[in-house]
Short mmCIF file of C-alpha atoms and ligand atoms in Angstrom, two decimals:
data_model
loop_
_atom_site.label_atom_id
_atom_site.label_comp_id
_atom_site.label_asym_id
_atom_site.label_seq_id
_atom_site.Cartn_x
_atom_site.Cartn_y
_atom_site.Cartn_z
CA MET A 1 34.77 11.39 -20.50
CA ARG A 2 34.73 9.26 -23.66
CA PHE A 3 32.22 6.73 -24.92
CA PRO A 4 33.27 3.75 -27.05
CA ALA A 5 33.60 4.82 -30.69
CA PRO A 6 30.48 3.94 -32.71
CA SER A 7 31.16 1.52 -35.55
CA PRO A 8 32.44 3.19 -38.74
CA CYS A 9 29.89 4.28 -41.33
CA GLY A 10 29.61 6.34 -44.50
CA LYS A 11 29.11 10.11 -44.63
CA THR A 12 25.31 9.82 -44.54
CA PRO A 13 24.35 6.66 -42.67
CA LEU A 14 20.61 7.29 -42.87
CA SER A 15 18.49 9.21 -45.33
CA ALA A 16 14.96 9.28 -46.63
CA ALA A 17 13.28 10.55 -49.76
CA GLY A 18 9.63 11.37 -50.35
CA LEU A 19 8.36 9.70 -47.16
CA THR A 20 4.59 9.65 -47.01
CA LYS A 21 2.43 8.00 -44.38
CA SER A 22 -1.31 7.96 -43.76
CA TYR A 23 -3.58 6.08 -41.42
CA GLY A 24 -6.90 5.79 -43.23
CA SER A 25 -7.89 9.32 -44.21
CA LEU A 26 -5.37 10.88 -41.81
CA GLU A 27 -2.24 11.97 -43.65
CA VAL A 28 0.47 12.07 -41.01
CA PHE A 29 3.20 13.37 -43.33
CA SER A 30 4.04 13.46 -46.99
CA GLY A 31 7.07 14.07 -49.18
CA ILE A 32 9.62 14.18 -46.39
CA ASP A 33 13.28 14.28 -47.44
CA LEU A 34 15.83 13.91 -44.72
CA ALA A 35 19.56 13.19 -44.47
CA ILE A 36 21.24 12.23 -41.24
CA ASP A 37 24.98 12.78 -41.55
CA ARG A 38 27.56 10.94 -39.50
CA GLY A 39 27.80 12.46 -36.01
CA SER A 40 25.08 15.04 -36.69
CA ARG A 41 22.40 16.26 -34.29
CA VAL A 42 18.84 16.52 -35.54
CA VAL A 43 15.78 17.52 -33.54
CA ILE A 44 12.21 16.59 -34.46
CA LEU A 45 9.66 18.93 -32.94
CA GLY A 46 5.89 18.89 -32.97
CA LEU A 47 2.78 18.80 -30.86
CA ASN A 48 0.98 15.67 -29.67
CA GLY A 49 -0.20 13.62 -32.63
CA ALA A 50 1.93 15.58 -35.13
CA GLY A 51 3.63 12.42 -36.36
CA LYS A 52 7.01 12.43 -34.58
CA THR A 53 6.83 8.84 -33.34
CA THR A 54 5.47 7.66 -36.68
CA LEU A 55 8.42 9.29 -38.45
CA LEU A 56 10.93 7.60 -36.14
CA ARG A 57 9.20 4.24 -36.57
CA VAL A 58 9.41 4.61 -40.33
CA LEU A 59 13.07 5.69 -40.15
CA SER A 60 13.86 2.71 -37.94
CA GLY A 61 12.19 0.28 -40.34
CA ILE A 62 9.56 -0.83 -37.81
CA GLU A 63 6.87 0.66 -39.99
CA ARG A 64 6.75 0.97 -43.77
CA PRO A 65 6.00 4.27 -45.52
CA ASP A 66 3.11 4.37 -48.00
CA ALA A 67 5.42 6.07 -50.49
CA GLY A 68 9.06 7.08 -50.58
CA GLU A 69 11.97 5.20 -49.14
CA VAL A 70 14.36 5.04 -46.25
CA VAL A 71 17.93 4.56 -47.41
CA GLN A 72 20.29 2.79 -45.07
CA GLY A 73 23.80 4.09 -45.74
CA HIS A 74 27.02 2.16 -45.62
CA GLY A 75 27.70 0.65 -42.20
CA LEU A 76 24.51 1.94 -40.54
CA GLN A 77 23.85 0.56 -37.07
CA LEU A 78 20.72 1.96 -35.49
CA GLY A 79 19.88 2.31 -31.84
CA TYR A 80 16.24 3.09 -31.10
CA TYR A 81 14.80 4.41 -27.86
CA ALA A 82 11.03 4.10 -27.60
CA GLN A 83 9.46 4.74 -24.26
CA GLU A 84 6.90 1.99 -24.57
CA HIS A 85 9.48 -0.65 -25.40
CA GLU A 86 11.57 -1.99 -22.62
CA THR A 87 14.95 -3.00 -23.96
CA LEU A 88 16.43 -3.74 -20.56
CA ASP A 89 16.85 -7.18 -19.05
CA ALA A 90 14.97 -6.88 -15.76
CA SER A 91 16.69 -9.90 -14.25
CA GLN A 92 20.16 -8.44 -14.74
CA THR A 93 21.87 -5.69 -12.81
CA VAL A 94 22.47 -2.16 -14.07
CA TYR A 95 26.10 -3.04 -14.74
CA GLU A 96 25.29 -6.32 -16.55
CA ASN A 97 22.87 -4.54 -18.85
CA VAL A 98 25.54 -2.16 -20.17
CA ARG A 99 28.25 -4.84 -20.15
CA HIS A 100 26.21 -6.94 -22.58
CA LYS A 101 25.67 -4.05 -24.97
CA ALA A 102 29.23 -2.69 -24.93
CA PRO A 103 32.02 -4.00 -27.17
CA PRO A 104 34.20 -6.49 -25.21
CA LYS A 105 37.27 -4.24 -25.40
CA VAL A 106 35.59 -1.57 -23.27
CA SER A 107 37.04 -1.93 -19.78
CA ASP A 108 35.05 -2.33 -16.58
CA ALA A 109 36.47 0.96 -15.32
CA GLU A 110 35.25 2.74 -18.45
CA LEU A 111 31.80 1.24 -18.09
CA ARG A 112 31.65 2.40 -14.48
CA ARG A 113 32.62 5.91 -15.56
CA ILE A 114 29.95 5.87 -18.27
CA LEU A 115 27.33 4.65 -15.79
CA GLY A 116 28.47 7.45 -13.48
CA SER A 117 27.74 9.98 -16.20
CA PHE A 118 24.20 8.58 -16.31
CA LEU A 119 24.03 9.02 -12.53
CA PHE A 120 24.55 5.40 -11.48
CA GLY A 121 27.24 5.46 -8.85
CA GLY A 122 28.33 3.19 -6.03
CA GLU A 123 26.05 0.30 -5.23
CA ARG A 124 23.39 1.38 -7.68
CA ILE A 125 25.21 -0.41 -10.48
CA ASP A 126 24.51 -3.73 -8.75
CA GLN A 127 20.77 -3.12 -8.49
CA LEU A 128 18.49 -5.31 -10.62
CA ALA A 129 17.19 -3.36 -13.60
CA GLY A 130 13.66 -4.62 -12.94
CA THR A 131 13.60 -2.77 -9.62
CA LEU A 132 14.63 0.65 -11.02
CA SER A 133 12.24 3.58 -11.08
CA GLY A 134 10.89 4.81 -14.42
CA GLY A 135 13.40 7.63 -14.70
CA GLU A 136 16.27 5.34 -13.70
CA LYS A 137 15.25 2.82 -16.37
CA THR A 138 15.28 5.62 -18.91
CA ARG A 139 18.81 6.62 -17.92
CA LEU A 140 19.98 3.01 -18.10
CA ALA A 141 18.36 2.45 -21.50
CA LEU A 142 20.17 5.53 -22.85
CA ALA A 143 23.46 4.36 -21.33
CA THR A 144 23.11 0.98 -23.08
CA LEU A 145 22.57 2.78 -26.39
CA VAL A 146 25.62 5.05 -26.15
CA VAL A 147 27.94 2.17 -25.24
CA SER A 148 26.69 0.00 -28.09
CA ALA A 149 28.28 0.12 -31.53
CA ALA A 150 25.28 2.03 -32.93
CA ASN A 151 26.26 5.02 -35.09
CA VAL A 152 22.77 6.56 -35.35
CA LEU A 153 20.47 6.87 -32.33
CA LEU A 154 16.76 7.54 -32.77
CA LEU A 155 15.50 8.86 -29.43
CA ASP A 156 11.76 9.37 -28.92
CA GLU A 157 11.23 11.84 -26.09
CA PRO A 158 13.91 10.19 -23.97
CA THR A 159 13.85 12.77 -21.21
CA ASN A 160 10.11 12.83 -20.53
CA ASN A 161 10.18 11.16 -17.15
CA LEU A 162 13.46 12.63 -15.97
CA ASP A 163 13.61 15.38 -13.37
CA PRO A 164 15.28 18.61 -14.51
CA ALA A 165 18.64 17.81 -12.88
CA SER A 166 18.80 14.31 -14.43
CA ARG A 167 17.73 15.75 -17.75
CA GLY A 168 20.68 18.13 -17.71
CA GLU A 169 23.12 15.35 -16.84
CA VAL A 170 21.76 12.99 -19.49
CA LEU A 171 21.97 15.73 -22.07
CA LYS A 172 25.58 16.40 -21.12
CA ALA A 173 26.35 12.70 -21.48
CA LEU A 174 24.67 12.56 -24.89
CA HIS A 175 26.90 15.41 -26.08
CA THR A 176 29.86 13.09 -25.60
CA TYR A 177 28.44 10.44 -27.92
CA ALA A 178 30.21 10.60 -31.29
CA GLY A 179 27.45 9.05 -33.42
CA ALA A 180 24.46 10.85 -34.93
CA ILE A 181 21.39 11.52 -32.78
CA VAL A 182 17.85 12.16 -33.96
CA LEU A 183 15.99 13.51 -30.94
CA VAL A 184 12.23 13.88 -30.65
CA THR A 185 11.25 16.41 -28.04
CA MET A 186 8.65 19.00 -27.17
CA ILE A 187 10.89 20.80 -24.73
CA LEU A 188 12.31 23.89 -26.31
CA VAL A 189 15.11 24.34 -23.82
CA LEU A 190 16.28 20.84 -24.57
CA CYS A 191 16.56 21.79 -28.22
CA ARG A 192 18.72 24.75 -27.43
CA ARG A 193 21.07 22.73 -25.29
CA PHE A 194 21.24 19.91 -27.78
CA LEU A 195 22.77 22.27 -30.39
CA PRO A 196 21.27 20.55 -33.41
CA SER A 197 22.55 21.15 -36.91
CA MET A 198 18.99 20.74 -38.19
CA SER A 199 15.55 20.82 -36.73
CA PHE A 200 12.59 19.20 -38.31
CA SER A 201 9.18 20.38 -37.34
CA CYS A 202 6.18 18.06 -37.77
CA PRO A 203 4.17 18.45 -39.79
CA MET A 204 6.29 19.06 -42.75
CA ALA A 205 8.53 22.11 -42.42
CA LEU A 206 12.23 21.66 -42.70
CA ARG A 207 14.50 24.27 -41.23
CA THR A 208 18.24 24.25 -41.35
CA LEU A 209 19.94 26.06 -38.54
CA GLY A 210 23.62 26.84 -38.18
CA ALA A 211 23.52 26.45 -34.45
CA MET A 212 20.46 26.72 -32.33
CA THR A 213 21.11 28.96 -29.37
CA SER A 214 18.84 30.98 -27.17
CA ALA A 215 19.86 34.03 -29.19
CA THR A 216 19.04 32.57 -32.59
CA TRP A 217 16.20 30.19 -31.87
CA SER A 218 12.62 31.25 -32.21
CA PRO A 219 9.63 28.91 -32.13
CA SER A 220 8.63 27.23 -35.36
CA PRO A 221 6.04 29.11 -37.41
CA ASP A 222 4.12 25.84 -37.72
CA GLY A 223 2.76 25.92 -34.24
CA PRO A 224 3.38 26.72 -30.62
CA LEU A 225 5.93 24.74 -28.70
CA ILE A 226 5.92 23.86 -25.07
CA ASP A 227 8.26 26.21 -23.33
CA ALA A 228 10.95 25.86 -20.72
CA ASP A 229 9.99 23.67 -17.81
CA GLY A 230 12.71 24.18 -15.34
CA VAL A 231 15.77 23.28 -17.39
CA THR A 232 18.09 26.21 -17.85
N1 ATP B 1 -1.39 2.53 -35.97
C1 ATP B 1 -2.11 3.65 -36.08
N2 ATP B 1 -3.37 3.63 -36.55
C2 ATP B 1 -4.11 4.75 -36.69
N3 ATP B 1 -3.66 5.98 -36.39
C3 ATP B 1 -2.41 6.08 -35.90
C4 ATP B 1 -1.58 4.93 -35.72
N4 ATP B 1 -0.38 5.35 -35.22
C5 ATP B 1 -0.47 6.68 -35.09
N5 ATP B 1 -1.68 7.13 -35.50
C6 ATP B 1 -2.13 8.53 -35.53
O1 ATP B 1 -1.14 9.26 -36.26
C7 ATP B 1 -0.94 10.55 -35.67
C8 ATP B 1 0.52 10.72 -35.33
O2 ATP B 1 0.85 9.88 -34.24
P1 ATP B 1 2.28 9.89 -33.57
O3 ATP B 1 2.30 8.86 -32.51
O4 ATP B 1 3.31 9.78 -34.63
O5 ATP B 1 2.34 11.37 -32.94
P2 ATP B 1 3.45 12.06 -32.05
O6 ATP B 1 3.86 13.31 -32.74
O7 ATP B 1 4.51 11.10 -31.70
O8 ATP B 1 2.59 12.46 -30.75
P3 ATP B 1 3.02 12.53 -29.20
O9 ATP B 1 3.65 13.88 -29.00
O10 ATP B 1 1.71 12.45 -28.49
O11 ATP B 1 3.93 11.39 -28.89
C9 ATP B 1 -1.86 10.61 -34.46
O12 ATP B 1 -3.02 11.31 -34.81
C10 ATP B 1 -2.17 9.14 -34.16
O13 ATP B 1 -3.44 8.98 -33.56
MG1 MG B 2 5.17 10.28 -29.93
#
């Protein structure tokens, strides 16, 4: 299983220095330095309201930091998954949605294989996107991101409304993507299976991990994390 190669980019397509963001008197984060290397896997952890979504919105350029800067590296092409934002065309089929996001040279057979890895087989690929269930829309939105030319994906809790089996399959598919992924999640098991090179815990503690496995991972000292919920 191969996804289309993301467009070429420099060694560090996205980085940030000294990021600080407040809403009124609420300081969400301050002084965050972060470097997302080509093809790397980074997890952002934290409880509700910790600032995970705000950080992704700042990294994506949707929101401006109060201080510090986001540095877009050479060749950066971002793909952003935000649950509230529908990026799908409801009037097009499942297949048409990915066709329009994929480079033209990607064959129909390849696209069908990719859709299969996101659990759209048989006739499902001809279903109108607007009629999909919430979890199915999530899977399709992720499929459109991995077939696009994006070389850094920012994914905000992409597996929240997926059942455990779909979650496992989607995670497997994401492993095949060659670009960098910044994943926001509260699900510890997901972190383990995602094998991040770095995990970032909101608020404000940066930990660098060689490889996060069940043997080496322990919850962040900054706060409790929601534990396994059926994914093994
Ligand atoms: N536009 C805004 N105006 C005022 N406060 C905001 C705004 N956006 C976010 N906040 C506050 O900033 C804090 C961080 O919010 P954020 O959405 O980044 O949290 P989160 O870690 O993504 O939480 P969750 O796990 O619930 O998704 C919260 O206390 C939130 O209420
Ligand atoms: Mg959030």
